[in-house]
Coordinates of C-alpha atoms in Angstrom, one line a residue:
Chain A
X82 CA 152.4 138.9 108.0
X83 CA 155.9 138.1 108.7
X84 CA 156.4 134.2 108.6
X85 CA 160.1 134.9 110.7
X86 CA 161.8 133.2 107.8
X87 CA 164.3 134.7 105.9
X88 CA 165.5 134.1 101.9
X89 CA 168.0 136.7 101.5
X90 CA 170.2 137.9 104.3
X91 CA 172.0 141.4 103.2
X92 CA 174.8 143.1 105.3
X93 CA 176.7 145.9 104.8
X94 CA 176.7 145.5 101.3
X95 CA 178.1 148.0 98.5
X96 CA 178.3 148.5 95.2
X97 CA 181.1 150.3 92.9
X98 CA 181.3 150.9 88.8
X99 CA 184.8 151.3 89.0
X100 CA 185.5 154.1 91.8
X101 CA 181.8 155.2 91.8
X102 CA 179.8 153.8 94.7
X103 CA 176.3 153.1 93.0
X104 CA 175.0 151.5 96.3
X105 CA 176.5 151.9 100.0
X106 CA 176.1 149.7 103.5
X107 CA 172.7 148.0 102.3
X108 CA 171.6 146.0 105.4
X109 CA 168.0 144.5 104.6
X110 CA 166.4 141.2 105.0
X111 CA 164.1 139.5 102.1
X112 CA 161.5 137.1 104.1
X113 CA 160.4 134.1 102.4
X114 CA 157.3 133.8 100.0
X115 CA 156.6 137.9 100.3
X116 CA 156.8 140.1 97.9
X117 CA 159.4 143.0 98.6
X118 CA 159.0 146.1 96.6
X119 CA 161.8 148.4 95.8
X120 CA 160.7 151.6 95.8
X121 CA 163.0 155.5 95.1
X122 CA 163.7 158.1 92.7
X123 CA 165.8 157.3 89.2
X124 CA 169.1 156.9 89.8
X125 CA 169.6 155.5 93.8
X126 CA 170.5 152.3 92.1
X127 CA 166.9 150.0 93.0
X128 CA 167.9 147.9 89.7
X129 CA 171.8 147.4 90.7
X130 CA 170.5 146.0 93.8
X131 CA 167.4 143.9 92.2
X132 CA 170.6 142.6 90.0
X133 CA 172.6 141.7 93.0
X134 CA 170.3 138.8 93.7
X135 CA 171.0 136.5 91.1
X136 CA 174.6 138.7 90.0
X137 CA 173.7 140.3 87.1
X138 CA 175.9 142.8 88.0
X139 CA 178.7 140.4 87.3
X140 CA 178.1 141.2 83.6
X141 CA 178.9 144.3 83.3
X142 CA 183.1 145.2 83.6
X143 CA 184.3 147.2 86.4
X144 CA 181.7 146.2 88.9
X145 CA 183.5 145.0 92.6
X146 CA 181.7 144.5 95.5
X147 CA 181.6 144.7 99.4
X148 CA 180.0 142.9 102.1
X149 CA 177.2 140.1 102.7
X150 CA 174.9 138.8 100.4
X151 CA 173.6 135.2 101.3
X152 CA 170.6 132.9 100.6
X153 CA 169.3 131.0 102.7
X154 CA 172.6 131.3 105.1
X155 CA 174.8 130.3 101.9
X156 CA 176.9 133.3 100.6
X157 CA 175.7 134.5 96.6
X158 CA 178.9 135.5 95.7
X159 CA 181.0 132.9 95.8
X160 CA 178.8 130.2 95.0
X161 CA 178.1 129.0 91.3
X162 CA 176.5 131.4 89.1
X163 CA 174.6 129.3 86.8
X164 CA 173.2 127.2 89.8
X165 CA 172.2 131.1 91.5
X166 CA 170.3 132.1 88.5
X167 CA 168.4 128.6 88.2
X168 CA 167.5 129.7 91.5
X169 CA 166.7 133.5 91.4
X170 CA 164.9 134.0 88.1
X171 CA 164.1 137.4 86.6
X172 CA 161.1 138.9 84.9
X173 CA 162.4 142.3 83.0
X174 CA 160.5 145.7 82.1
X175 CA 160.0 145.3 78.8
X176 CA 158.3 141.8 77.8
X177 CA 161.2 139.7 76.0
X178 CA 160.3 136.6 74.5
X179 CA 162.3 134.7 71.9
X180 CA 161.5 134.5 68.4
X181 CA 160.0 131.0 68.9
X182 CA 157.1 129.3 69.7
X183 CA 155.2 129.7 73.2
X184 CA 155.8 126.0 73.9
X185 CA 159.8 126.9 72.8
X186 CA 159.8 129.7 75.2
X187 CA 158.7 127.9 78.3
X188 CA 160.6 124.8 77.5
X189 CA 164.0 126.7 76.7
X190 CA 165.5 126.4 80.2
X191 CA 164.3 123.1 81.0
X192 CA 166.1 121.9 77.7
X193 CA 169.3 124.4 78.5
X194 CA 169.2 122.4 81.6
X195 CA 169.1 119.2 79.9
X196 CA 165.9 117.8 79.7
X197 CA 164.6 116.2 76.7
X198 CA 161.4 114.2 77.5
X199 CA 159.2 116.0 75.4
X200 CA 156.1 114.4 78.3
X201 CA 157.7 115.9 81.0
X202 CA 158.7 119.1 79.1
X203 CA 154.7 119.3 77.8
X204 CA 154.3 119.1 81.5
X205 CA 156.6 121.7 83.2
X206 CA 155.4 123.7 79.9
X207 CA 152.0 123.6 81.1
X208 CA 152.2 123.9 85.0
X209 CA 153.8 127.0 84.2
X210 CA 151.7 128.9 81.9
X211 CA 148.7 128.0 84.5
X212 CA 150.9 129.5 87.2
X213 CA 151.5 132.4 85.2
X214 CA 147.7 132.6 84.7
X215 CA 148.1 132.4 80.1
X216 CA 147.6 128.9 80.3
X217 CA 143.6 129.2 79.3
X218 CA 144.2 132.4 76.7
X219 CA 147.3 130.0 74.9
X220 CA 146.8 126.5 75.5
X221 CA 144.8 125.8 72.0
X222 CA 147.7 127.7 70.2
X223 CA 151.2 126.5 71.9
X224 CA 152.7 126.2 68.4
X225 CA 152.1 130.2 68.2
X226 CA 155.1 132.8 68.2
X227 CA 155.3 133.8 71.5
X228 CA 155.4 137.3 69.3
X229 CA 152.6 137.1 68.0
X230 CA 151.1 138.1 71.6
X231 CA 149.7 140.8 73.1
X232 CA 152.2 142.9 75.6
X233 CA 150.3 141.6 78.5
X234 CA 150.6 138.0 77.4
X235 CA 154.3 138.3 76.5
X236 CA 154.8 139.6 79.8
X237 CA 153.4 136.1 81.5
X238 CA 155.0 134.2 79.1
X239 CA 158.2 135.5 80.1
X240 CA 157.0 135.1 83.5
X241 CA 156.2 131.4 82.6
X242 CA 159.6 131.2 81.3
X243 CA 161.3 132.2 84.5
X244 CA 159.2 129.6 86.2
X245 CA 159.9 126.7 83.9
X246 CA 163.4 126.3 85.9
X247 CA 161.8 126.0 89.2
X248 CA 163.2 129.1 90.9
X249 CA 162.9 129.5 94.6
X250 CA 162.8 133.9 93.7
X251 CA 161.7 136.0 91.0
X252 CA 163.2 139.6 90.7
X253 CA 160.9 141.7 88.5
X254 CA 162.5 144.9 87.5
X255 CA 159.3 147.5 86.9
X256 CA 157.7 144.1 84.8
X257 CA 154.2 146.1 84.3
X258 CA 155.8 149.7 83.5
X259 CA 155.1 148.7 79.6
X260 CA 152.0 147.4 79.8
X261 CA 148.2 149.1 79.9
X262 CA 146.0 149.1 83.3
X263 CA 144.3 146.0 82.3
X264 CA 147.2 143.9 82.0
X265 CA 149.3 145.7 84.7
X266 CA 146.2 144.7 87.0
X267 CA 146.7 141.0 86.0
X268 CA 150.6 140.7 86.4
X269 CA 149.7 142.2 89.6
X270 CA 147.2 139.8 90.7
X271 CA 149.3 137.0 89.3
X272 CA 152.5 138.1 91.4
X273 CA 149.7 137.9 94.8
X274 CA 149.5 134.3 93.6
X275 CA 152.9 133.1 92.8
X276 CA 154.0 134.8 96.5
X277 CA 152.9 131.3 97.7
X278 CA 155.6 129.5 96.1
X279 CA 158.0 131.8 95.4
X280 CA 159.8 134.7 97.1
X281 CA 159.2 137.9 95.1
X282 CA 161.6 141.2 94.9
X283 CA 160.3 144.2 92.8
X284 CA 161.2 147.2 91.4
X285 CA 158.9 149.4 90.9
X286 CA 158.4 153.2 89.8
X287 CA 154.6 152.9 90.6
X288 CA 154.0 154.2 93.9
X289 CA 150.2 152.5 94.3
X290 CA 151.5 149.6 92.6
X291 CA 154.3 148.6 95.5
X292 CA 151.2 149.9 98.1
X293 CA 148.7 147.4 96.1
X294 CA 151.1 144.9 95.1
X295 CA 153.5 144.1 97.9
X296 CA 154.1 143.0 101.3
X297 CA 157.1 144.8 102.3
X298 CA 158.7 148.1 100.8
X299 CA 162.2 149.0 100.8
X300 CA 162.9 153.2 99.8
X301 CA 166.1 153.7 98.3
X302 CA 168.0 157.2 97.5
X303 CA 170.4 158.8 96.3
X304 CA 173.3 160.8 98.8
X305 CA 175.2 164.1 97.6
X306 CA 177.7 161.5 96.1
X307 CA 175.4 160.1 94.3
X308 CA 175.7 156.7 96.0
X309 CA 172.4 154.9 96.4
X310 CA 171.4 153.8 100.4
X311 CA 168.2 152.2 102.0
X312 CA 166.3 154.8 103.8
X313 CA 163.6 153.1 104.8
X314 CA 162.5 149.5 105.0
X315 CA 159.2 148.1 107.0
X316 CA 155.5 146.7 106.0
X317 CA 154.1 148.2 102.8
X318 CA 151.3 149.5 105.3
X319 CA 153.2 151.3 107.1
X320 CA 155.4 153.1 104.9
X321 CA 152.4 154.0 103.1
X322 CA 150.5 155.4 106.0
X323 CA 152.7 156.2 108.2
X324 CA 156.6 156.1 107.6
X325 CA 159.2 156.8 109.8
X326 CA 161.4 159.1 107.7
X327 CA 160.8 162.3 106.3
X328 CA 162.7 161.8 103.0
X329 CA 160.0 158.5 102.9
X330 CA 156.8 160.7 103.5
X331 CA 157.9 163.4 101.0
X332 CA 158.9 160.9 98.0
X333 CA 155.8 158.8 98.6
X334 CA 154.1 161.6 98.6
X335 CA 155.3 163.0 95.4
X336 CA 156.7 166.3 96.9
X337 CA 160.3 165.5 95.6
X338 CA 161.9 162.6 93.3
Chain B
X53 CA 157.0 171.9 94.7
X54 CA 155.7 168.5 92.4
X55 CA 152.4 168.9 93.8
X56 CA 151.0 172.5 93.7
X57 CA 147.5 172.0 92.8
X58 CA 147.4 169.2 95.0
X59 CA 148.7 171.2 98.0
X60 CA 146.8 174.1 97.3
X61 CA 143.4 172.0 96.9
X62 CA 143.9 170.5 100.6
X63 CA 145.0 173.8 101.7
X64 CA 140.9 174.7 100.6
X65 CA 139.8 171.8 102.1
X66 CA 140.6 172.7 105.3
X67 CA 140.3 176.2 105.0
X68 CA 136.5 175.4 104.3
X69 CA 136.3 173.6 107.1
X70 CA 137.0 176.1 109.7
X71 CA 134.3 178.2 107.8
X72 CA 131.8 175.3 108.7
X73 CA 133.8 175.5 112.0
X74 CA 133.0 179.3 113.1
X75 CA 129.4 178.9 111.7
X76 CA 128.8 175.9 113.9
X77 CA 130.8 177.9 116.9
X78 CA 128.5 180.4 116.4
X79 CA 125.2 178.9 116.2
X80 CA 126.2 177.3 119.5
X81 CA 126.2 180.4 121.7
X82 CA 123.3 181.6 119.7
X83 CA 121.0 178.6 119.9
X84 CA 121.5 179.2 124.0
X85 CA 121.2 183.3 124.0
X86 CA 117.9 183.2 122.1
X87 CA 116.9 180.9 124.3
X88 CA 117.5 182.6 127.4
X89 CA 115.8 186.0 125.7
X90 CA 113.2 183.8 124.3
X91 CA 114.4 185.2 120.9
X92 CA 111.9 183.3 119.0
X93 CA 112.8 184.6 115.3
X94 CA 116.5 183.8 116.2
X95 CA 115.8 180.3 117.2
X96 CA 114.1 180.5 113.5
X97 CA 117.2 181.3 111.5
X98 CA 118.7 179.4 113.6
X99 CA 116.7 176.5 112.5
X100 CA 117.2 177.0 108.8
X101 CA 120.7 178.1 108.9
X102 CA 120.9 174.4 109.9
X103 CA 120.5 173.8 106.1
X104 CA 123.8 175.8 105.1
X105 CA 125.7 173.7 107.7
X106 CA 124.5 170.9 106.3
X107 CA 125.4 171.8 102.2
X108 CA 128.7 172.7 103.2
X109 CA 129.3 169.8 105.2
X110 CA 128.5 167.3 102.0
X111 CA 130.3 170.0 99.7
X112 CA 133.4 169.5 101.6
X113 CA 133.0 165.7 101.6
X114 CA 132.5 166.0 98.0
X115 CA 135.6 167.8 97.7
X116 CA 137.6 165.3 100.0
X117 CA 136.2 162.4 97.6
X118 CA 137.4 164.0 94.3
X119 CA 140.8 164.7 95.9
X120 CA 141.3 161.2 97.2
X121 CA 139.9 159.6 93.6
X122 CA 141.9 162.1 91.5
X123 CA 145.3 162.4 93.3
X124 CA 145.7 159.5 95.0
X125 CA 146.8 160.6 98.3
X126 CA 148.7 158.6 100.8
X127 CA 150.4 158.6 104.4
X128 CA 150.2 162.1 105.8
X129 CA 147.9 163.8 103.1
X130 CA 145.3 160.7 102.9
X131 CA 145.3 161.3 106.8
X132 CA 144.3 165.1 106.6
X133 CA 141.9 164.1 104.0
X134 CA 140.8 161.4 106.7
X135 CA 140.6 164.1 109.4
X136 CA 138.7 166.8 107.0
X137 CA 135.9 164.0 106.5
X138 CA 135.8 163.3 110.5
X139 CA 135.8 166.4 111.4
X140 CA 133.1 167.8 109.2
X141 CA 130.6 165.1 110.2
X142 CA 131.3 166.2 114.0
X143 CA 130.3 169.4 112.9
X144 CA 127.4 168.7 111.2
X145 CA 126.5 166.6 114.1
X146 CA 127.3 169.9 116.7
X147 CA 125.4 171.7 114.6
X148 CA 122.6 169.5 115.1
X149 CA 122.8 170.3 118.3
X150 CA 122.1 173.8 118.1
X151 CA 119.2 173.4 115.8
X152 CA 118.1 170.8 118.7
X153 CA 118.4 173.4 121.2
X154 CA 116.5 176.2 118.9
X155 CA 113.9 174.1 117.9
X156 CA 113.4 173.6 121.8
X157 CA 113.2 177.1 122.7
X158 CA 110.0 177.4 120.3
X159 CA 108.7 174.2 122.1
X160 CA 108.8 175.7 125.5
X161 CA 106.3 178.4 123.8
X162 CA 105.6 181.6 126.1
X163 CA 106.0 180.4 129.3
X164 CA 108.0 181.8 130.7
X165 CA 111.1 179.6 132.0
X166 CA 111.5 177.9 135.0
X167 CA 114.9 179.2 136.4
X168 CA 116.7 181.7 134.8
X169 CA 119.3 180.3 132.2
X170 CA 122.8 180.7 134.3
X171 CA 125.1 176.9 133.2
X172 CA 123.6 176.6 129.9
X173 CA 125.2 179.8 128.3
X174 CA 128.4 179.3 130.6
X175 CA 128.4 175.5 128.8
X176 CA 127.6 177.0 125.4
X177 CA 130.9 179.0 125.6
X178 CA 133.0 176.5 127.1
X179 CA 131.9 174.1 124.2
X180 CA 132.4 176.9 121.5
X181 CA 135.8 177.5 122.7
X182 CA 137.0 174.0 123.1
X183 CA 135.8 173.6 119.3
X184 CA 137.4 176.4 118.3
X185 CA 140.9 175.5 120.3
X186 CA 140.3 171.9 118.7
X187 CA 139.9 173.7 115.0
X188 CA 142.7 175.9 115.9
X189 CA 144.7 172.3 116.9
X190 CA 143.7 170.9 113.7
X191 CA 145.4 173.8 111.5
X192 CA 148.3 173.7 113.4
X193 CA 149.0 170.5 113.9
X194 CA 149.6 171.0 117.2
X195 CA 149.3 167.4 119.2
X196 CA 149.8 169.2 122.9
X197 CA 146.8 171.3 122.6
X198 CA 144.9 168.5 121.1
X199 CA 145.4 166.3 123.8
X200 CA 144.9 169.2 126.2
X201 CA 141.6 170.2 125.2
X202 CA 139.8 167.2 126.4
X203 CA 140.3 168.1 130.2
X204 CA 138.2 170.8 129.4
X205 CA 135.2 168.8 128.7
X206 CA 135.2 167.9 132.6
X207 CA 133.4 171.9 133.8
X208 CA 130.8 170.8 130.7
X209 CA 130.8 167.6 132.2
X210 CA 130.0 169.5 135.6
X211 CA 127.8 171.7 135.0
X212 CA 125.3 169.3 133.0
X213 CA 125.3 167.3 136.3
X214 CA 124.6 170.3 138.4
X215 CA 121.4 171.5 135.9
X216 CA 120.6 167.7 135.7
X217 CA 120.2 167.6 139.9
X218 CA 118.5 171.5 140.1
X219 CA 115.9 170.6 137.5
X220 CA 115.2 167.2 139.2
X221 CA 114.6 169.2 142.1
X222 CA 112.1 171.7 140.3
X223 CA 110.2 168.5 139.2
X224 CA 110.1 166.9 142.8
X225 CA 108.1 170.6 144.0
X226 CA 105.7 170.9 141.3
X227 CA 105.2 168.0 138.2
X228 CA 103.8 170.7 136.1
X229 CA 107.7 171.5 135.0
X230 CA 108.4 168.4 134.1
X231 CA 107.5 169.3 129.8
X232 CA 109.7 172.3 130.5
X233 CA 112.8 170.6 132.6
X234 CA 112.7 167.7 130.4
X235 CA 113.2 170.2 127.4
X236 CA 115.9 172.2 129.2
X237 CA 117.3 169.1 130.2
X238 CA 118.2 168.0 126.4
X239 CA 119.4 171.9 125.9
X240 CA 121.9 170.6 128.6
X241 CA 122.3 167.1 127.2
X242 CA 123.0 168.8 123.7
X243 CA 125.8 170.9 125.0
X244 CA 127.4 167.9 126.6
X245 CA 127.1 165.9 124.0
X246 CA 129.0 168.6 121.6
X247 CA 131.9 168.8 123.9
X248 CA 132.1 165.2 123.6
X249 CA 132.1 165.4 120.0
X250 CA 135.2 168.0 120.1
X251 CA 137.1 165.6 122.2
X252 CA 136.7 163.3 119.0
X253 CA 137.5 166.5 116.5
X254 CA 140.7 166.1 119.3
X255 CA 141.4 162.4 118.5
X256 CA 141.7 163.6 114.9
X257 CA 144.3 166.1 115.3
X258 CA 146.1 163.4 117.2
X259 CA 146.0 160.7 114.2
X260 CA 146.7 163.4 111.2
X261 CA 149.6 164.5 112.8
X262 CA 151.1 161.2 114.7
X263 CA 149.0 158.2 112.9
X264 CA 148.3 156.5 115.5
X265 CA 144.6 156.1 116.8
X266 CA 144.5 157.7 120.1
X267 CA 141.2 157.6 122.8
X268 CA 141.6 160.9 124.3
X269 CA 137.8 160.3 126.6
X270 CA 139.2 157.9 129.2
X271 CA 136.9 159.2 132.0
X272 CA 133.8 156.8 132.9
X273 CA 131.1 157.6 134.7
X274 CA 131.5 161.0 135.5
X275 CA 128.2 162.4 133.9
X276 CA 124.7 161.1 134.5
X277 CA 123.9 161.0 130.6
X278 CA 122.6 158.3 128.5
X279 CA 125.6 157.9 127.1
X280 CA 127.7 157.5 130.1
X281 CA 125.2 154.5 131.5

């Protein structure tokens, strides 16, 4: 399973809200075209780290930062920040579209980026609804709010939107948790199929979803300080057979978190 | 504790299968003793007790299955579950066994028997306590012992090779034994068989606890069984 090729390098990396360490010494390495879940109990700071990837943490005031974060080789926090997040696109919990039309939706970043050739827009429009598997259930109805659909399908438009910039990862942050079996089933399928072009990071609260859904599994928890740290980090197998770590068995497990 | 009814559910599970356990220790022994005091009615109940050990075994698999499908379980508790499943079949199967070795003493009829029964008994009881030590492994999780017992199996081992050679030798002076020394030949062949199947009951231990797949029956050879060719 592992290709030996890396997409995010991450070394001794820490987090702070002010004086409050949210995340402390992450060491962990994202291989290329996987899926990584990101697994732990509320609170040990999984999102803050998904966030770290393309910097949304930047947003919010108060937030400093230690150590290495670098893709492929090139450090994330000092390079541009609207050129990372072409790059690392993100796929929230709660489906998000804009109060436009599907075709509007998937062609917003394109066109934020510049492009107006409505061919080649009609184009990137459509490669990425098929890759986001809504292409057959929309393509009659393009003109359609992206509102107007069903949880499931807003959730693959926004994951259509996402891939409308051509990113190289996509960080989904729990991106099934409001949605019913059927269409958690199908973002779950579809992620299995976009791993071939993409690298994929996920945070997840679903315990058999990161065992179904993923290649590699990262545990995260919480210290007596409240500071989040990796645990554990290996093949979803193993850390669903057989982990290494106590505090891994017993939250997989359900017997505390 | 999250997961009480969980915990206390695979707490039954096993707990019902060391009942299966001590009924198939028992039938063991038994199966032999009636045979050596040509106990006929024992051998009976013997024979349909065989049923019991049977409804247990697929109500414990039936348990194991509604676990799995209603609670999900994974790493160490999907392995126990794992183990519980294993282990019952081997059960079943030992318990096979010693309907086997029941139904033969009815087949040998009156005549009286050939040699008087001294290894088969003394093979009975080493098999019955290996199981039990294995069972005992099981609950305890206790890796040491489980990789201990198999050793054990070698005086089974021995001893079916010594009654294979003494009733080859009955055959050779009069070929009117052979019905009766093939019969207490599979008696033999049973017994061996079930101490081979506690060496697997072993290999379970060994993965519940450690999760790694372990082949505990290295030895090759050593016993002139079908099996072993």
């Amino acid at each position: 399973m592992d290709n030996g090729r890396t997409k995010f390098e991450v070394r001794g990396f820490s987090l702070f809200y002010g004086s409050f360490c949210a995340l402390r010494d992450v060491d962990i390495t994202i291989p290329v075209n996987r899926i990584t879940a990101i697994i732990g109990p509320s609170g040990c700071g999984k999102s803050t780290f998904l966030r770290t990837f393309n910097r949304m943490n930047d947003l919010i005031p108060s937030v400093s930062v230690k150590g290495e974060v670098a893709m492929d080789g090139q450090d994330i926090l000092s390079m541009d920040v609207v050129e990372l997040r072409r790059r690392v696109g993100m796929v929230f919990q709660k489906p998000n579209p804009f109060p436009k039309s599907i075709f509007d939706n998937v062609a917003y970043g394109p066109r934020a980026n510049g492009l107006r050739d409505r061919a080649k827009l009609s184009q990137i429009v459509e490669q990425s609804l098929r890759r986001a598997a809504l292409w057959e259930e929309v393509k009659d109805d393009l003109g359609k709010s992206g509102l107007a659909l069903s949880g499931g399908q807003q959730q693959r438009l926004c994951i259509a939107r996402a891939l409308a910039v051509q990113p190289e990862v996509i960080l989904m942050d729990e991106p099934a948790s409001a949605l019913d079996p059927i269409a958690t089933l199908k973002i779950e399928e579809l992620i299995q199929t976009l791993k071939e072009l993409y690298t994929i990071v996920i945070v997840t609260h679903n315990m058999q979803q990161a065992a179904r859904a993923s290649d590699y599994t990262a545990f995260f928890m919480m210290a007596e300080d409240r500071a989040g740290y990796l645990v554990e980090y290996d093949s979803t197998t193993r850390i669903f057979t057989n982990p290494q770590h106590k505090q891994t068995e017993e939250y997989i497990t359900g017997r505390f978190g | 504790m999250p997961r009480e009814t969980f915990d206390r559910e695979l707490k039954r599970l096993q707990d019902e299968t060391l009942v299966l356990g001590s009924i198939v220790e028992n039938a063991l022994t038994q199966s032999v003793a009636a045979l050596k005091k040509r106990d006929f009615a024992a051998s009976r109940r013997l024979i349909e007790q065989d049923c019991q050990i049977n409804e247990r075994r697929f109500a414990i698999e039936s348990d194991a299955l509604i676990l799995i499908a209603t609670q999900q379980p994974i790493a160490s508790d999907l392995r126990t579950i794992a183990a519980v499943l294993e282990i019952t079949t081997e059960l079943e199967r030992i318990g096979d066994y010693a309907k086997g070795i029941a139904k033969i003493n009815l087949l040998i009829g009156d005549r009286p028997l050939v040699k008087p029964l001294i290894d088969l008994p003394v093979m009975a009881e080493k098999a019955r306590a290996m199981l039990h030590q294995a069972l005992d492994a099981f609950v305890r999780r206790d890796v040491d012992l489980a990789r201990a017992i198999p050793a054990e199996d070698d005086v089974i081992d021995g001893l079916y090779n010594q009654v294979y050679r003494e009733l080859l030798t009955h055959i050779m002076q009069d070929h009117t034994l052979i019905e009766q020394a093939n019969y207490l030949l599979w008696a033999a062949h049973n017994l061996e068989r079930a101490g081979d199947r506690v060496i697997n009951i072993c290999e379970r231990v060994v993965f519940t606890v450690t999760g790694e797949m372990e082949e505990l029956d290295v030895k090759e050879g050593t016993c002139i069984t079908p099996e072993a060719i």
